[in-house]
Coordinates of C-alpha atoms in Angstrom, one line a residue:
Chain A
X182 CA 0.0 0.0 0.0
X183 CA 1.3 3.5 -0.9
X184 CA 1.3 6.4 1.6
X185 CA 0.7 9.2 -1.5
X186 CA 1.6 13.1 0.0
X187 CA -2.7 13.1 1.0
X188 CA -2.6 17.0 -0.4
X189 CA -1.9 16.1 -3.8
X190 CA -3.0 12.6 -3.9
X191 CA -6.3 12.3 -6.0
X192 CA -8.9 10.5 -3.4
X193 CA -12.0 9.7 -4.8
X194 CA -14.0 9.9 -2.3
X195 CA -13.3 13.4 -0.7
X196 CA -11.1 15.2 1.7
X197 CA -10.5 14.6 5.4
X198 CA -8.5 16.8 7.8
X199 CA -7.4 14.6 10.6
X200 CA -6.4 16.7 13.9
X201 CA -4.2 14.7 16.0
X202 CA -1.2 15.1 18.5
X203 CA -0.8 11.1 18.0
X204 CA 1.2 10.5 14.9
X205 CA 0.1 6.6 15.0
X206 CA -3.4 7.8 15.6
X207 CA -2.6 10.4 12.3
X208 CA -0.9 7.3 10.9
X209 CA -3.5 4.5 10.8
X210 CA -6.0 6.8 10.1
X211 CA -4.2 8.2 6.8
X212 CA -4.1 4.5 5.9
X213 CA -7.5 3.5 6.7
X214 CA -8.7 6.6 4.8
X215 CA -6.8 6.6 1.9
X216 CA -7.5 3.0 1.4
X217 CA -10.8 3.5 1.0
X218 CA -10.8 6.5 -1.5
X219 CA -10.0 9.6 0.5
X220 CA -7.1 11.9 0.5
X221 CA -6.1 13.2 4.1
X222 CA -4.5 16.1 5.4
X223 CA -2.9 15.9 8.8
X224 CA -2.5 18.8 11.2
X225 CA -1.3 17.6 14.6
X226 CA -2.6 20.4 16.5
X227 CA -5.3 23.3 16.2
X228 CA -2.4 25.9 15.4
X229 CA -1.6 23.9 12.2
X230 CA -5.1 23.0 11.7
X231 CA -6.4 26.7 11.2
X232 CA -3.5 27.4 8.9
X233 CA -4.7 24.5 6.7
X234 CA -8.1 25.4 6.3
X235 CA -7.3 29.0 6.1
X236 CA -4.5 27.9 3.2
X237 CA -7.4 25.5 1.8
X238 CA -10.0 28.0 1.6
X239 CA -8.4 30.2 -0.8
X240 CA -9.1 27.5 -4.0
X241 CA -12.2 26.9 -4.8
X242 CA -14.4 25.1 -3.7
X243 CA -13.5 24.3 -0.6
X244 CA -11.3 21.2 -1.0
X245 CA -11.9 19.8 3.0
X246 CA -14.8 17.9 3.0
X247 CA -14.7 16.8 6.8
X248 CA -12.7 17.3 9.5
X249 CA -12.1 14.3 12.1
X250 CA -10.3 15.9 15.3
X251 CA -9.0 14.7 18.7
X252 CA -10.2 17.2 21.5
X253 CA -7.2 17.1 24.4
X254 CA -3.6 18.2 22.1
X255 CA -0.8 19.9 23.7
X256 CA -1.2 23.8 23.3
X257 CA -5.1 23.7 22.4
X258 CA -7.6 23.2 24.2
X259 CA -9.5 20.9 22.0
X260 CA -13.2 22.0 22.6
X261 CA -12.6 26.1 21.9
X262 CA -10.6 24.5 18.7
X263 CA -14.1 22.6 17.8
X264 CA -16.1 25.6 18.3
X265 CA -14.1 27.5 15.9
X266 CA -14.5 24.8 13.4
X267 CA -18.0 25.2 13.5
X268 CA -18.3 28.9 13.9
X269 CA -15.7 29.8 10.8
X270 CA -16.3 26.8 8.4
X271 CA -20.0 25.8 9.4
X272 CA -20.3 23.9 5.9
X273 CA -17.1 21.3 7.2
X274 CA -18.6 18.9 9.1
X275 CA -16.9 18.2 12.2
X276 CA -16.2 14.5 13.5
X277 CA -14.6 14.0 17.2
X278 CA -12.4 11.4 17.8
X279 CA -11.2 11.5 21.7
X280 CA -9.6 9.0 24.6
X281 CA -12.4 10.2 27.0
X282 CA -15.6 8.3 27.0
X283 CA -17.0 11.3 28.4
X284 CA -21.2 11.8 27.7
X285 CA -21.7 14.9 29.0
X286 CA -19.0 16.5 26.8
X287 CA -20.2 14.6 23.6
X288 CA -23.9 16.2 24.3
X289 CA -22.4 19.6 24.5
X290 CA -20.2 19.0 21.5
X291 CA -23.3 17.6 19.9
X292 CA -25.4 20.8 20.5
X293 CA -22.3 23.0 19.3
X294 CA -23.2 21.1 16.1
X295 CA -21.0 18.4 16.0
X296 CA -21.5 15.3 14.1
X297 CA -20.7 12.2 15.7
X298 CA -18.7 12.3 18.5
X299 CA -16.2 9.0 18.2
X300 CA -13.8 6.9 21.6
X301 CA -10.6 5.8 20.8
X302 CA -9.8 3.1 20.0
X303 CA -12.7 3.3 16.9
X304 CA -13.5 0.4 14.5
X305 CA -12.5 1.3 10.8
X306 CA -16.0 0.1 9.6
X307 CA -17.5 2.8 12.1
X308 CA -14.9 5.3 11.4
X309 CA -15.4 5.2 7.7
X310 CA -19.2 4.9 8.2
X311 CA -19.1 8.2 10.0
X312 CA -16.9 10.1 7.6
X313 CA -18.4 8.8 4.7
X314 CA -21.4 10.5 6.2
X315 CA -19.5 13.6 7.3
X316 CA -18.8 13.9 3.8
X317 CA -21.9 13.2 2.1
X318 CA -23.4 15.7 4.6
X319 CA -21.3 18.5 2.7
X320 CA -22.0 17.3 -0.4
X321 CA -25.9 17.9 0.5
X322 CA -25.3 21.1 2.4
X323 CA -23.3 22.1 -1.0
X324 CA -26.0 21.7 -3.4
X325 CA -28.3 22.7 -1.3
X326 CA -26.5 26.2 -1.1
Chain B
X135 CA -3.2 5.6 91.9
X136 CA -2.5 2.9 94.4
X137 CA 1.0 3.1 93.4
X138 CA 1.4 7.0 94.3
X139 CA 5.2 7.0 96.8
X140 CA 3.5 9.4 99.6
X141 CA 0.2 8.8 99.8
X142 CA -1.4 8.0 103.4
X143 CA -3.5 5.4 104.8
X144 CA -4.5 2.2 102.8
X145 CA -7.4 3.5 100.8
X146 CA -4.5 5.7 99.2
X147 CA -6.5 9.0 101.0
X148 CA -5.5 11.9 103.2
X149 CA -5.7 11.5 106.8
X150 CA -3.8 14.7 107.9
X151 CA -5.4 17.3 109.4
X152 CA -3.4 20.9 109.7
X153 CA -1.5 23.7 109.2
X154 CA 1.0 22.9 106.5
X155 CA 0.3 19.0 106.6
X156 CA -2.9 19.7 105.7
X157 CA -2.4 21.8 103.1
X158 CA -0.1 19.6 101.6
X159 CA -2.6 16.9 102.0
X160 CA -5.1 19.6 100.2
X161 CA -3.0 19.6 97.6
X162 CA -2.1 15.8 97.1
X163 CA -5.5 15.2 97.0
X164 CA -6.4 17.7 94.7
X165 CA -4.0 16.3 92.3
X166 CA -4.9 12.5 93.0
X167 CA -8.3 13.6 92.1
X168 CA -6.9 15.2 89.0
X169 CA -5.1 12.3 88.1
X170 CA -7.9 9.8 88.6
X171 CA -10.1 11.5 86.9
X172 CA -8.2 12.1 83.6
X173 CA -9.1 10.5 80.4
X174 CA -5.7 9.8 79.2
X175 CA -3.3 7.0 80.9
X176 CA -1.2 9.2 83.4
X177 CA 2.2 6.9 84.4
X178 CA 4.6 7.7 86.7
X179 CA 8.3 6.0 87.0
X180 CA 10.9 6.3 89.6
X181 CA 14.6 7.3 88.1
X182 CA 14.7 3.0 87.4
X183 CA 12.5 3.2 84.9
X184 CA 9.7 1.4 87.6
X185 CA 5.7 2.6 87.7
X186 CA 5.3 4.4 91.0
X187 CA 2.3 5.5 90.0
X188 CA -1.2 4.5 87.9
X189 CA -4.3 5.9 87.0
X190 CA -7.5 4.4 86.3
X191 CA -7.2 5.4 82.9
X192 CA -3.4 3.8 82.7
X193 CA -5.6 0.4 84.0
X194 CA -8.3 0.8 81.7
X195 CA -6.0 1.3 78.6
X196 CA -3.2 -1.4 79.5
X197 CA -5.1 -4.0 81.1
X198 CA -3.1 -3.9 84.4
X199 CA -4.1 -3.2 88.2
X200 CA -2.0 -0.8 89.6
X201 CA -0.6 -3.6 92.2
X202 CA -0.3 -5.6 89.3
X203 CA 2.1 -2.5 87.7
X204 CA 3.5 -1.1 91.2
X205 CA 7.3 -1.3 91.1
X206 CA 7.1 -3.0 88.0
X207 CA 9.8 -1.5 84.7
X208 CA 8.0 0.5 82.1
X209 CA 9.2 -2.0 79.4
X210 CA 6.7 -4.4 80.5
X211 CA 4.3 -1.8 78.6
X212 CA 5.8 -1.5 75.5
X213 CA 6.8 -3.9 72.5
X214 CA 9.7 -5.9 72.7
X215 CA 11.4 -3.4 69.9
X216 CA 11.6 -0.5 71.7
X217 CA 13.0 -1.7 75.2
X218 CA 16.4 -2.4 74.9
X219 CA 17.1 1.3 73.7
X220 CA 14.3 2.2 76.1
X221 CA 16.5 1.0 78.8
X222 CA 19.5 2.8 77.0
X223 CA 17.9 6.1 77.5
X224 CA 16.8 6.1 81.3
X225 CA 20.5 5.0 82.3
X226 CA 21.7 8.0 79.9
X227 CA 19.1 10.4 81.9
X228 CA 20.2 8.7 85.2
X229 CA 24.1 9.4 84.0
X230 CA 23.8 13.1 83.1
X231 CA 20.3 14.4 82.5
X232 CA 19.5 15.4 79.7
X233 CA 17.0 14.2 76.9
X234 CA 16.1 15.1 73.8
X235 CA 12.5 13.6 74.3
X236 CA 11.4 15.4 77.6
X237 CA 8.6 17.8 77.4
X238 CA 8.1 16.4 73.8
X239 CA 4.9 14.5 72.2
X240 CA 5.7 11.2 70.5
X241 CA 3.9 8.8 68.3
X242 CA 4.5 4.9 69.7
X243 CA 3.4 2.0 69.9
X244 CA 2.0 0.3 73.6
X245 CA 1.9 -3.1 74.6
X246 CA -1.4 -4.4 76.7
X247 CA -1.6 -7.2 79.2
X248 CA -3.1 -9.0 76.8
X249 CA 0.0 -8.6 74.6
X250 CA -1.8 -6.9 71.9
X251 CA 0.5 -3.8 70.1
X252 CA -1.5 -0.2 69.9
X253 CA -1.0 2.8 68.5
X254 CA -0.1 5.8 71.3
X255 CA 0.4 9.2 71.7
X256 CA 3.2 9.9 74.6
X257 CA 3.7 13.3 76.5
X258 CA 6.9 12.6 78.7
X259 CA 7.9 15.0 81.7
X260 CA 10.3 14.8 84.6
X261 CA 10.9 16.3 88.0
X262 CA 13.8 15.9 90.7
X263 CA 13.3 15.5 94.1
X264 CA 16.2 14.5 96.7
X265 CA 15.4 10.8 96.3
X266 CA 16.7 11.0 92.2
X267 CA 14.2 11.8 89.0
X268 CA 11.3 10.9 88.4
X269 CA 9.3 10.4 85.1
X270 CA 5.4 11.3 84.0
X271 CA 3.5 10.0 80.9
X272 CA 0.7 11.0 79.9
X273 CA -0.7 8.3 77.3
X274 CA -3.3 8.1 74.3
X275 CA -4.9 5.3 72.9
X276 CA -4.6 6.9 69.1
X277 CA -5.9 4.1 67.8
X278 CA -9.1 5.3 66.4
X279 CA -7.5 8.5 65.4
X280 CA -4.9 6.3 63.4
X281 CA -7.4 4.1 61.4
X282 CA -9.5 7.3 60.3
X283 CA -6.3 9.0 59.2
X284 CA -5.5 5.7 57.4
X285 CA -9.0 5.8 55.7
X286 CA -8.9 9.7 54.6
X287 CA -5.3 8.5 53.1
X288 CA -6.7 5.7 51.3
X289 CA -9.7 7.6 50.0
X290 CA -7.6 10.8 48.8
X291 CA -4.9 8.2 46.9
X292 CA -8.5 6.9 45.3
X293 CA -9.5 10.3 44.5
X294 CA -5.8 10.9 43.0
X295 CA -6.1 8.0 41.0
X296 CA -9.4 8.7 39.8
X297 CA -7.4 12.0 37.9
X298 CA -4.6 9.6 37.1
X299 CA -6.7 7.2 35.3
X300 CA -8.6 10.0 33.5
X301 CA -5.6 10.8 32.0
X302 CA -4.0 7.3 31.8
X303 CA -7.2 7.1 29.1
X304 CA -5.2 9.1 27.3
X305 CA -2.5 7.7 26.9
X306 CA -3.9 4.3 26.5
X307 CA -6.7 4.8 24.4
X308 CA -4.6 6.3 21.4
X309 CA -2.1 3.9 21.0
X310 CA -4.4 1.3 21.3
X311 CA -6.4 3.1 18.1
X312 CA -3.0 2.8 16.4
X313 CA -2.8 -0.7 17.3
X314 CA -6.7 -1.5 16.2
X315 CA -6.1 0.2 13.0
X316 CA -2.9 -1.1 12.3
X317 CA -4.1 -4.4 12.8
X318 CA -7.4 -3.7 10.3
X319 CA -5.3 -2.5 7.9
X320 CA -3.1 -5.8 7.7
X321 CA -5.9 -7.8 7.5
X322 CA -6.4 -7.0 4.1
X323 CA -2.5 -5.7 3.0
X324 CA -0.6 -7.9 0.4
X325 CA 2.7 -5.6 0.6
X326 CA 5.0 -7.7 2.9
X327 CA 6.9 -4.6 3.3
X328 CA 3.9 -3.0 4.8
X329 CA 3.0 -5.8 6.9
X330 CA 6.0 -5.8 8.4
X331 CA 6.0 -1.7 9.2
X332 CA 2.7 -2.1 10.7
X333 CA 3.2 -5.0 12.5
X334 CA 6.5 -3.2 13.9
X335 CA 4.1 0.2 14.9
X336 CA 1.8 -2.4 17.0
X337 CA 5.1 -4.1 18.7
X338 CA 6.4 -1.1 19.4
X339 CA 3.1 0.8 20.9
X340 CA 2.3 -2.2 23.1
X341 CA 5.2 -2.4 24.6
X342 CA 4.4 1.3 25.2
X343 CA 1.0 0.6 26.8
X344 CA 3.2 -2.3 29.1
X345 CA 5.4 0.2 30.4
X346 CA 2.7 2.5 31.2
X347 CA 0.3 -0.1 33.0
X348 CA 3.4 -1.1 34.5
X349 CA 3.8 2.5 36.1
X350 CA 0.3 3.1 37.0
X351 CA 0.4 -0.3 39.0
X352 CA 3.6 0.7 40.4
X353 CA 1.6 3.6 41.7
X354 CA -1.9 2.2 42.5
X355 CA -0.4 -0.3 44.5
X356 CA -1.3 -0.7 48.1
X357 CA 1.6 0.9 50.3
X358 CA 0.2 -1.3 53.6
X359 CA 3.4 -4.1 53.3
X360 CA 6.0 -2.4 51.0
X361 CA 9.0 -1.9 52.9
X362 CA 11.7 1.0 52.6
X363 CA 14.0 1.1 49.8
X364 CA 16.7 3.5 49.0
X365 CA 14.5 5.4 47.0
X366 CA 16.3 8.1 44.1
X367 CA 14.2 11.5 44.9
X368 CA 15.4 12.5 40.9
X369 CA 13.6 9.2 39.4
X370 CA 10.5 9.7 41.5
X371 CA 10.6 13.3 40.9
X372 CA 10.5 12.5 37.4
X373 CA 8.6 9.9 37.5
X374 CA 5.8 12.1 39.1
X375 CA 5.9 14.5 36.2
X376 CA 5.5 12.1 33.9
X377 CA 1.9 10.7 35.9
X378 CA 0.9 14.1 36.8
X379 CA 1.2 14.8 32.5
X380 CA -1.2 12.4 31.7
X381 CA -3.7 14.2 33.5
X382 CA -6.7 16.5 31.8
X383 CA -5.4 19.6 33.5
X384 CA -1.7 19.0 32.8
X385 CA -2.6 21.1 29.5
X386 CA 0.4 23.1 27.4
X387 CA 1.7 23.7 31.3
X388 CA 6.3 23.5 30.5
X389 CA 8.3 21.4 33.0
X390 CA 12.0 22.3 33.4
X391 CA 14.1 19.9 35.6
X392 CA 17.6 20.7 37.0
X393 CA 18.3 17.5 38.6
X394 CA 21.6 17.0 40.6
X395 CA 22.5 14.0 41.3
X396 CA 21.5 13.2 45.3
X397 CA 22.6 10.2 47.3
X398 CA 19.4 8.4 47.7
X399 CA 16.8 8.4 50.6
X400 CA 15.6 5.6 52.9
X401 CA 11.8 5.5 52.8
X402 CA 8.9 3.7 51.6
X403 CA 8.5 4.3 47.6
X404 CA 5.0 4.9 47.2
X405 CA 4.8 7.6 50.3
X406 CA 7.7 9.8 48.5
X407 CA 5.5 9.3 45.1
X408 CA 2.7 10.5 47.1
X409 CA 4.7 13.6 48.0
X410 CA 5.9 14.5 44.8
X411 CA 2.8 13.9 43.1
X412 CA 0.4 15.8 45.3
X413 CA 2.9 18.6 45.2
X414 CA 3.2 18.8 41.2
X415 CA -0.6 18.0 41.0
X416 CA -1.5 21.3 43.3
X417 CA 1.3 23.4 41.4
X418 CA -0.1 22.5 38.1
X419 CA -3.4 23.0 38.4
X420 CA -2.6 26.2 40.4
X421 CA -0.9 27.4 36.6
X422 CA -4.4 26.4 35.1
X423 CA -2.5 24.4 31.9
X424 CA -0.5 27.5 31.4
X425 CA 2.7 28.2 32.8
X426 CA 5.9 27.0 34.4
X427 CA 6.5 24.3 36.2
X428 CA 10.0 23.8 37.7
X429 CA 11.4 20.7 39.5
X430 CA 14.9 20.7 41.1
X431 CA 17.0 18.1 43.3
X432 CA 20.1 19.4 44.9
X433 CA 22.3 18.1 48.0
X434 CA 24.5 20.1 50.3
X435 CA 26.3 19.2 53.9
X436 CA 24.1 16.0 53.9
X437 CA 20.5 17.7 53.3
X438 CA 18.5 16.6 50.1
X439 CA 16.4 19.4 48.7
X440 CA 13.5 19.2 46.2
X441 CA 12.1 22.4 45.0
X442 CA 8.5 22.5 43.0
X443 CA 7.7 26.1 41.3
X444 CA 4.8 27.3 39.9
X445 CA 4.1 30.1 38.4
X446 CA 0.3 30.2 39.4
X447 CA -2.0 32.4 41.2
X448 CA 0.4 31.9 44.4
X449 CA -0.7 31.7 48.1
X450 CA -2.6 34.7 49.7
X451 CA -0.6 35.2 52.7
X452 CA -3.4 34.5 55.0
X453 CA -4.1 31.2 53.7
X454 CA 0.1 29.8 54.0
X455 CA -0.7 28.9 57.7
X456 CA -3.5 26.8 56.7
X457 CA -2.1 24.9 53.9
X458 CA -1.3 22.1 55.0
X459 CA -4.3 21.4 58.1
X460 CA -6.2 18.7 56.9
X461 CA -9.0 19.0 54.7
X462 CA -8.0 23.1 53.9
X463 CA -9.1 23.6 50.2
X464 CA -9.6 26.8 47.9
X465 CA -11.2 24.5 45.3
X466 CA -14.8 24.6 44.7
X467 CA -17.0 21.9 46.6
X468 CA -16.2 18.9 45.6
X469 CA -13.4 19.7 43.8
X470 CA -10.5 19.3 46.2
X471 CA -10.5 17.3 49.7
X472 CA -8.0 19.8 51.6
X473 CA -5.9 16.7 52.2
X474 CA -3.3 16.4 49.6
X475 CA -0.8 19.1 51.3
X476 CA -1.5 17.5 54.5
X477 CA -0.8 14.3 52.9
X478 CA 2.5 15.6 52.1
X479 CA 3.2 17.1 55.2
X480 CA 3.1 14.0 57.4
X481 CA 4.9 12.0 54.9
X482 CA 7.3 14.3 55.2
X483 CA 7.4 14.7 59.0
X484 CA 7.8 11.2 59.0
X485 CA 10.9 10.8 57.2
X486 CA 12.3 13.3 59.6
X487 CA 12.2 16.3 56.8
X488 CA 11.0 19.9 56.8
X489 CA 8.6 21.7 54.4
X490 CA 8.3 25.3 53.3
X491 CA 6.4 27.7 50.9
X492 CA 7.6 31.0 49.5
X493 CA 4.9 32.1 47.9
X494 CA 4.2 35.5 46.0
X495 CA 0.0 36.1 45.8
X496 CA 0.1 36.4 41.7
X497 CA 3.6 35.0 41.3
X498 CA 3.6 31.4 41.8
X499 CA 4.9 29.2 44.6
X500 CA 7.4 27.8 45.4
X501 CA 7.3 24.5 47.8
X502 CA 10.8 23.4 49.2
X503 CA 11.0 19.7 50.9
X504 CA 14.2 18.6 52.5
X505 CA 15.6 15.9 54.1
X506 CA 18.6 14.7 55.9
X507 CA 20.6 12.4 53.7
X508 CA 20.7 9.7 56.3
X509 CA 17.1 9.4 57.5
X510 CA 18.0 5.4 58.3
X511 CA 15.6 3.9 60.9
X512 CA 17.6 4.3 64.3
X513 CA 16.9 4.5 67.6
X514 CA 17.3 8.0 69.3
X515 CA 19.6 8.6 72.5
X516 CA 16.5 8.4 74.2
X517 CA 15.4 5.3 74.3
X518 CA 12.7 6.0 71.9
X519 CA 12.9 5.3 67.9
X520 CA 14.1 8.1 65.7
X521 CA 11.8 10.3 62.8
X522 CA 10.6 6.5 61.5
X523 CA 7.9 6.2 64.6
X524 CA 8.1 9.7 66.4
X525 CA 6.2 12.4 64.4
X526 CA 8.5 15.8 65.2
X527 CA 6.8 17.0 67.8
X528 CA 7.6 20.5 67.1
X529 CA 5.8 20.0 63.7
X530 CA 9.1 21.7 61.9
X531 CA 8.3 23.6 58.8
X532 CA 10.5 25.9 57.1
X533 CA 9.0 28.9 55.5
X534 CA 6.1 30.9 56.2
X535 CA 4.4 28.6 58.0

């Protein structure tokens, strides 16, 4: 299996911004995702994740389809992070993907609009199930626009 | 009191009847029925070391009559441990005076009739008359004291490892996605070449999670039978750090560590882990995942020094003397039991050390712990074991407080 650069590879199926401190989080989920059709860019923290999307926004359309992002990274603090997904890109669906089983945050995040709100350690048929649906949301809330 | 050297007639009462024999006799009885009366054990010895004296309390707690104790050595009330250096010390008071124990409080352990071992707390005075020194004690069964303090020390190290496991979740639950998707992945990979990178990945991050479960058992495990260990204050110091990091409050907080090396200290592992990790716990979340945290080891003229900065909110002055009293907490209800600090404090006072707090309200604080480099488990001069039993009566604490 090749690791393509996920910028410039061509996925099929759209393209996923994964926000993790973890590289073998970052890693495994490139993988998963780019075997099944997607291209991924990886920020590991929010810093690096703003400048992406800020970069990203400047073509057109949009290339980032969904973003998948950890909540607790050094530096961020992962739920102000979310809230500025949501708040600057609202069209981006926004996937969680945290170590902390913890409800009352994923109701909160849930309001906030999150999509799905995902515990490590997460299948790959209910991680692709979930972006797949991340990214078909966009696709609606695009031609719907 | 049956024992009492001066008392008159058989019931052990008065029988003068004036001028300054009867005020003496006044006064004797006023102070039998003190003495009688009194709660705690009250034990008198003559400059031999034998009971002269024995209060219904003293019976009540030990089990013996006062004939039974009359005349008898004070060794017979106290484990077989402590008596030969027991005996040590009252020839060394008999030779030239002096103790270092006299007029002191001190945490021992009693023996009863029944031969059963209790925890006790020990005031010892003296007096001298013409017929040599004499010895009081006044004794108290601590042992209900001692089992509650036990408890609120087991249920704060369960409320500490409640945070350490919140973050342990962290650290456990990511490389174990790694792993699960690593593992996925090969399922269906053809590439040998990849295989053999991914299988490496899940080697390597489950060793990772070994080490890790290793440390928090390390940790987690009960201190009740560990013994003492020449523990290195740098690798603990560390070591806390590294727990305290996994924590969900920990956030983008630095750590710099200035680490001398130190000769290493004689105590029970898990107690000096306890210290270190209350201490960096309070100092980071007093920084609120921003700031500084500084840990430093150093040794000089035989006294090991740990220093943990902040550079937090600080301590209001009118809070440093209440620090460290049990259950003391500026945290919201239910945040913070108020006994971490206190925690720390009798751990430390145990080992024989000393803690202080310089403290700047808006500047950060600065906690200083020391100890003497050879804190080994010896008997005093006194006849009574050293820091390892007594708590330091004086309750030594550098600093403010």
């Amino acid at each position: 299996m090749e690791c393509q650069d996920p910028i410039t590879a061509g996925g099929q199926m759209g393209r996923v911004l994964v926000v993790d401190d973890v590289a073998v989080v970052r890693k495994s989920i490139r993988a998963t995702l780019a075997n099944a059709g997607y291209d991924v860019v990886e920020a590991e923290n929010g810093k690096q994740a703003i400048r992406i999307l800020q970069e990203q926004e400047r073509a057109e359309p949009v290339p980032i389809n969904a973003i998948l992002s950890d909540l607790r990274m050094p530096q961020n603090n992962g739920t102000e992070l979310v809230a500025y997904f949501r708040r600057q890109y609202p069209a981006i669906p926004v996937v969680v993907l945290t170590a902390y089983p913890d409800v009352e945050l994923a109701v909160s995040l849930m309001r906030q609009g999150v999509m799905d709100f995902l515990v490590k350690p997460v299948l790959q048929n209910e991680l692709l199930a979930v972006v797949k649906k991340a990214v078909e949301q966009q696709g609606r809330g695009k031609q719907q626009g | 009191m049956n024992a009492q050297p001066k008392s008159n007639g058989s019931n052990g009462r008065c029988t003068c009847q004036r001028g300054a024999e009867e005020a003496l006799c006044e006064s004797e009885e006023r102070f039998r029925s003190v003495v009688e009366s009194a709660i705690d054990a009250i034990v008198l010895a003559d400059q031999e070391g034998n009971v002269i004296s024995w209060n219904r309390a003293a019976h009540r707690l030990f089990g013996y009559t006062a004939e039974e104790v009359a005349g008898k050595p004070l060794t017979i009330l106290m484990p077989a441990r402590y008596r030969e250096a027991h005996q040590r010390g009252v020839e060394r008071m008999r030779a030239n005076g002096g103790s270092r124990v006299i007029g002191k409080t001190l945490e021992l352990h009693g023996l009863k009739k029944d031969e059963t071992e209790f925890p006790l707390e020990l005031s010892l005075g003296t007096w001298k008359t013409k017929d040599g020194t004499f010895y009081s004690g006044i004794i108290r069964d601590i042992t209900e004291r001692k089992q509650l303090q036990d408890r609120l020390i087991q249920a704060e190290k369960l409320a500490s490892l409640g945070t350490l496991v919140s973050g342990m979740a962290h650290e456990i639950n990511n490389p174990i996605q790694g792993i699960l998707g690593m593992a996925e992945l090969i399922v269906d990979e053809t590439d040998p070449a990849t295989i053999k990178e991914y299988t490496q990945d899940i080697i390597g991050y489950s060793k990772h999670i070994a080490t890790l479960v290793h440390d928090f058992a390390c940790y987690a495990r009960s201190n009740a039978h560990e013994d003492e260990v020449e523990v290195d204050l740098c690798e603990r110091l560390a070591e806390a750090v590294k727990m305290v990091r996994r924590c969900p409050h920990f956030g983008a907080v630095e750590v710099v560590t200035q680490f001398q090396p130190i000769p290493r200290l004689r105590a029970r592992r898990v107690e000096i882990d306890q210290i270190f990790v209350n201490l960096v716990t309070n100092a980071v979340q007093a920084m609120d995942g921003r700031g500084r945290l500084e840990v430093a080891t150093q040794s000089q003229s035989g006294t090991l020094t740990v220093r943990i900065s902040d550079t937090g909110l600080g301590i209001p002055k009118e809070l440093r003397r209440q620090i460290f009293d049990p259950f003391f907490t500026t945290k919201e209800p239910g945040k913070g039991t108020g006994l971490g600090l206190s925690i720390v404090y009798q751990i430390v006072n145990k080992y024989g050390g000393t803690i202080g707090l310089e403290s700047e309200e808006g500047q950060g604080a600065t906690f200083t712990v020391q100890f003497h480099a050879d804190n080994r488990r010896e008997e005093t001069h006194d006849g009574v074991p050293g820091p390892y039993y007594g708590r330091r009566a004086d309750g030594a604490c550098a600093g403010s407080r």
